């Protein structure tokens, strides 16, 4: 899901925090350095900046506005306290509350609180334990190896995002669910709309965003529900079969729950991992000495290198919470009904926690980044899988195409996802 900042207005240069408008599209189109400068100014304020609610073109009421939490300490504290900073009551993936008609497709567990959240997480988390991911390891490795075979067949280069980074998470999620290869492109296109609707490449007219989101949601739901009907008759060993057929505790997902969970998986698991891989490739191009270090001892350095890529990539820029009662946190007051945005991207660059935070250092230790979310009930369910996929992709790339270089990235226009749509590569 996406948020709806106002139309581009022509931005004044940012010289102080007062110049920053997180609701302005032009801000989200500016280069990384400007964004870094702006969030540093916000982090240095005595208390989090407050922004009015952006106008909501999806319909629904305009809310009271939001506090931009940009310091690591605030994000940790809010994440640990879901009773005060809740994910339900309008949703965690959008600034304005989600109108009711969106809940059918986008009302998944990421937008819920316990006990509903806990029930769903319990049912689906069996598929994501390290033991289960282990079973997937060889599939991930084989898929990464095939993607590099195809890359080499291009001869000298291609669009790294569509031809390399996007392929692995897409295949793995579709395989997990039992979606056949002929539907990969269909899933890819719809997931781009769900997370990229604010970018004109995916939805050309802003007035069409609501319709495009609902259509993409409906089509993804239909795809998985058709598959579920087959798996109820004839179960296989895929995740769809285990989610629609009762487990030993008699728990299963309803058709609506399955649909919205699938949509969450394809968007949460696809775009994020894709962006981490693309961003990682760019970082390795810009920092050849880090590439050399990693090549010296790929396996030994991989765990820390992956965390460092996720820290700087921070593919999920923010998640939202709503304040359930008046509450003081780290010396600041938050009022019932207000919203807070947890800017992970900004917290991962907090100089109070990370030494020389803009430096890409594959040996960084400790690295308490919040790229996968803060400590709390919604911490990324797919973190093990994502780490595994990113490692497999770079193992293949650095082993077989060690000289690969990424060109200038074309950024997704989004305040929610820190995304790269296209990026040339050559080798
Ligand atoms: C680099 C890759 C990834 C990043 C940066 C990432 C980031 C995040 C973040 C920040 C959250 C926290 C949401 C919150 O606190 O409100 C989250 C939740 C979630 N992620 Fe990931 N994610 C990644 C990969 C994946 C993958 C591969 C999957 C699954 C295949 C996945 C599935 C989920 C799910 C289901 C949730 C919701 C958990 C809940 O609400 O209990 N993610 N992710």
PDB file of C-alpha atoms and ligand atoms in Angstrom, residues 79 87 92 109-111 117 121 124 128 169 173 176 261 264-265 268-270 272-274 276 310 314-316 319-321 342 344 370-374 377-383 385-386 389-390, ligand 1:
ATOM      1  CA  UNK A  79       8.095  -0.820  18.489  1.00  0.00           C
ATOM      2  CA  UNK A  87      -0.789  -1.160  13.928  1.00  0.00           C
ATOM      3  CA  UNK A  92       0.435   0.418   9.472  1.00  0.00           C
ATOM      4  CA  UNK A 109      -1.799  -9.112   9.825  1.00  0.00           C
ATOM      5  CA  UNK A 110       0.694  -6.297   9.305  1.00  0.00           C
ATOM      6  CA  UNK A 111      -2.316  -3.978   9.794  1.00  0.00           C
ATOM      7  CA  UNK A 117      -2.461 -10.522  14.703  1.00  0.00           C
ATOM      8  CA  UNK A 121       1.134 -14.953  12.775  1.00  0.00           C
ATOM      9  CA  UNK A 124       1.639 -18.637   8.959  1.00  0.00           C
ATOM     10  CA  UNK A 128       9.191 -19.259   8.114  1.00  0.00           C
ATOM     11  CA  UNK A 169      12.327 -13.217  -4.550  1.00  0.00           C
ATOM     12  CA  UNK A 173       7.564 -16.680  -3.058  1.00  0.00           C
ATOM     13  CA  UNK A 176       6.436 -21.422  -1.730  1.00  0.00           C
ATOM     14  CA  UNK A 261      -1.887 -12.759   3.418  1.00  0.00           C
ATOM     15  CA  UNK A 264       1.171  -9.124   1.948  1.00  0.00           C
ATOM     16  CA  UNK A 265       3.684 -11.832   1.072  1.00  0.00           C
ATOM     17  CA  UNK A 268       6.473  -7.541   1.528  1.00  0.00           C
ATOM     18  CA  UNK A 269       8.711 -10.308   0.269  1.00  0.00           C
ATOM     19  CA  UNK A 270       9.245  -9.233  -3.303  1.00  0.00           C
ATOM     20  CA  UNK A 272      11.912  -5.371  -0.319  1.00  0.00           C
ATOM     21  CA  UNK A 273      14.381  -8.120  -1.175  1.00  0.00           C
ATOM     22  CA  UNK A 274      14.602  -6.884  -4.757  1.00  0.00           C
ATOM     23  CA  UNK A 276      18.087  -4.730  -1.049  1.00  0.00           C
ATOM     24  CA  UNK A 310      19.866  -3.930   4.585  1.00  0.00           C
ATOM     25  CA  UNK A 314      16.272   0.222   4.268  1.00  0.00           C
ATOM     26  CA  UNK A 315      13.809  -0.874   1.572  1.00  0.00           C
ATOM     27  CA  UNK A 316      10.841  -0.131   3.838  1.00  0.00           C
ATOM     28  CA  UNK A 319       5.724   1.954   9.099  1.00  0.00           C
ATOM     29  CA  UNK A 320       2.918   3.802  10.799  1.00  0.00           C
ATOM     30  CA  UNK A 321       1.462   3.407  14.282  1.00  0.00           C
ATOM     31  CA  UNK A 342       8.690   5.024  12.249  1.00  0.00           C
ATOM     32  CA  UNK A 344      13.600   3.069   9.601  1.00  0.00           C
ATOM     33  CA  UNK A 370      15.992  -1.597  12.085  1.00  0.00           C
ATOM     34  CA  UNK A 371      15.688  -2.410   8.376  1.00  0.00           C
ATOM     35  CA  UNK A 372      13.549  -5.443   9.241  1.00  0.00           C
ATOM     36  CA  UNK A 373      11.531  -3.406  11.741  1.00  0.00           C
ATOM     37  CA  UNK A 374      11.973  -2.708  15.439  1.00  0.00           C
ATOM     38  CA  UNK A 377       5.290  -8.340  17.373  1.00  0.00           C
ATOM     39  CA  UNK A 378       5.560  -7.258  13.722  1.00  0.00           C
ATOM     40  CA  UNK A 379       9.292  -7.827  13.265  1.00  0.00           C
ATOM     41  CA  UNK A 380       9.758  -9.057   9.695  1.00  0.00           C
ATOM     42  CA  UNK A 381       8.556 -12.621   9.327  1.00  0.00           C
ATOM     43  CA  UNK A 382      10.674 -13.120   6.214  1.00  0.00           C
ATOM     44  CA  UNK A 383      13.996 -11.851   7.600  1.00  0.00           C
ATOM     45  CA  UNK A 385      14.498 -15.913   4.019  1.00  0.00           C
ATOM     46  CA  UNK A 386      15.527 -12.455   2.824  1.00  0.00           C
ATOM     47  CA  UNK A 389      18.196 -14.848  -0.795  1.00  0.00           C
ATOM     48  CA  UNK A 390      20.502 -11.827  -0.713  1.00  0.00           C
TER      49      UNK A 390
HETATM   50  C1  LIG B   1      15.251  -7.142   2.712  1.00  0.00           C
HETATM   51  C2  LIG B   1      14.054  -7.651   2.731  1.00  0.00           C
HETATM   52  C3  LIG B   1      12.977  -7.252   3.689  1.00  0.00           C
HETATM   53  C4  LIG B   1      12.811  -6.112   4.431  1.00  0.00           C
HETATM   54  C5  LIG B   1      13.722  -4.900   4.473  1.00  0.00           C
HETATM   55  C6  LIG B   1      11.583  -6.259   5.174  1.00  0.00           C
HETATM   56  C7  LIG B   1      11.093  -5.295   6.063  1.00  0.00           C
HETATM   57  C8  LIG B   1      10.027  -5.496   6.898  1.00  0.00           C
HETATM   58  C9  LIG B   1       9.609  -4.578   7.942  1.00  0.00           C
HETATM   59  C10 LIG B   1      10.272  -3.228   8.236  1.00  0.00           C
HETATM   60  C11 LIG B   1       8.545  -5.124   8.581  1.00  0.00           C
HETATM   61  C12 LIG B   1       7.907  -4.568   9.841  1.00  0.00           C
HETATM   62  C13 LIG B   1       6.488  -4.141   9.760  1.00  0.00           C
HETATM   63  C14 LIG B   1       6.028  -3.448  11.031  1.00  0.00           C
HETATM   64  O1  LIG B   1       6.731  -3.387  12.045  1.00  0.00           O
HETATM   65  O2  LIG B   1       4.916  -2.912  10.996  1.00  0.00           O
HETATM   66  C15 LIG B   1       8.250  -6.381   7.912  1.00  0.00           C
HETATM   67  C16 LIG B   1       7.202  -7.220   8.217  1.00  0.00           C
HETATM   68  C17 LIG B   1       6.870  -8.333   7.475  1.00  0.00           C
HETATM   69  N1  LIG B   1       7.629  -8.930   6.482  1.00  0.00           N
HETATM   70 FE1  LIG B   1       9.398  -8.261   5.778  1.00  0.00          FE
HETATM   71  N2  LIG B   1      11.018  -7.464   4.867  1.00  0.00           N
HETATM   72  C18 LIG B   1      11.836  -8.111   3.963  1.00  0.00           C
HETATM   73  C19 LIG B   1      11.629  -9.363   3.425  1.00  0.00           C
HETATM   74  C20 LIG B   1      10.519 -10.139   3.632  1.00  0.00           C
HETATM   75  C21 LIG B   1      10.271 -11.424   3.004  1.00  0.00           C
HETATM   76  C22 LIG B   1      11.222 -12.134   2.058  1.00  0.00           C
HETATM   77  C23 LIG B   1       9.039 -11.822   3.432  1.00  0.00           C
HETATM   78  C24 LIG B   1       8.273 -13.074   3.115  1.00  0.00           C
HETATM   79  C25 LIG B   1       8.442 -13.862   2.134  1.00  0.00           C
HETATM   80  C26 LIG B   1       8.536 -10.821   4.351  1.00  0.00           C
HETATM   81  C27 LIG B   1       7.336 -10.886   5.013  1.00  0.00           C
HETATM   82  C28 LIG B   1       6.937 -10.019   6.008  1.00  0.00           C
HETATM   83  C29 LIG B   1       5.683 -10.151   6.719  1.00  0.00           C
HETATM   84  C30 LIG B   1       4.644 -11.236   6.503  1.00  0.00           C
HETATM   85  C31 LIG B   1       5.640  -9.099   7.647  1.00  0.00           C
HETATM   86  C32 LIG B   1       4.515  -8.793   8.638  1.00  0.00           C
HETATM   87  C33 LIG B   1       4.786  -9.382   9.978  1.00  0.00           C
HETATM   88  C34 LIG B   1       3.731  -9.073  11.003  1.00  0.00           C
HETATM   89  O3  LIG B   1       2.932  -8.154  10.841  1.00  0.00           O
HETATM   90  O4  LIG B   1       3.699  -9.796  12.011  1.00  0.00           O
HETATM   91  N3  LIG B   1       9.457  -9.821   4.442  1.00  0.00           N
HETATM   92  N4  LIG B   1       9.185  -6.584   6.916  1.00  0.00           N
END
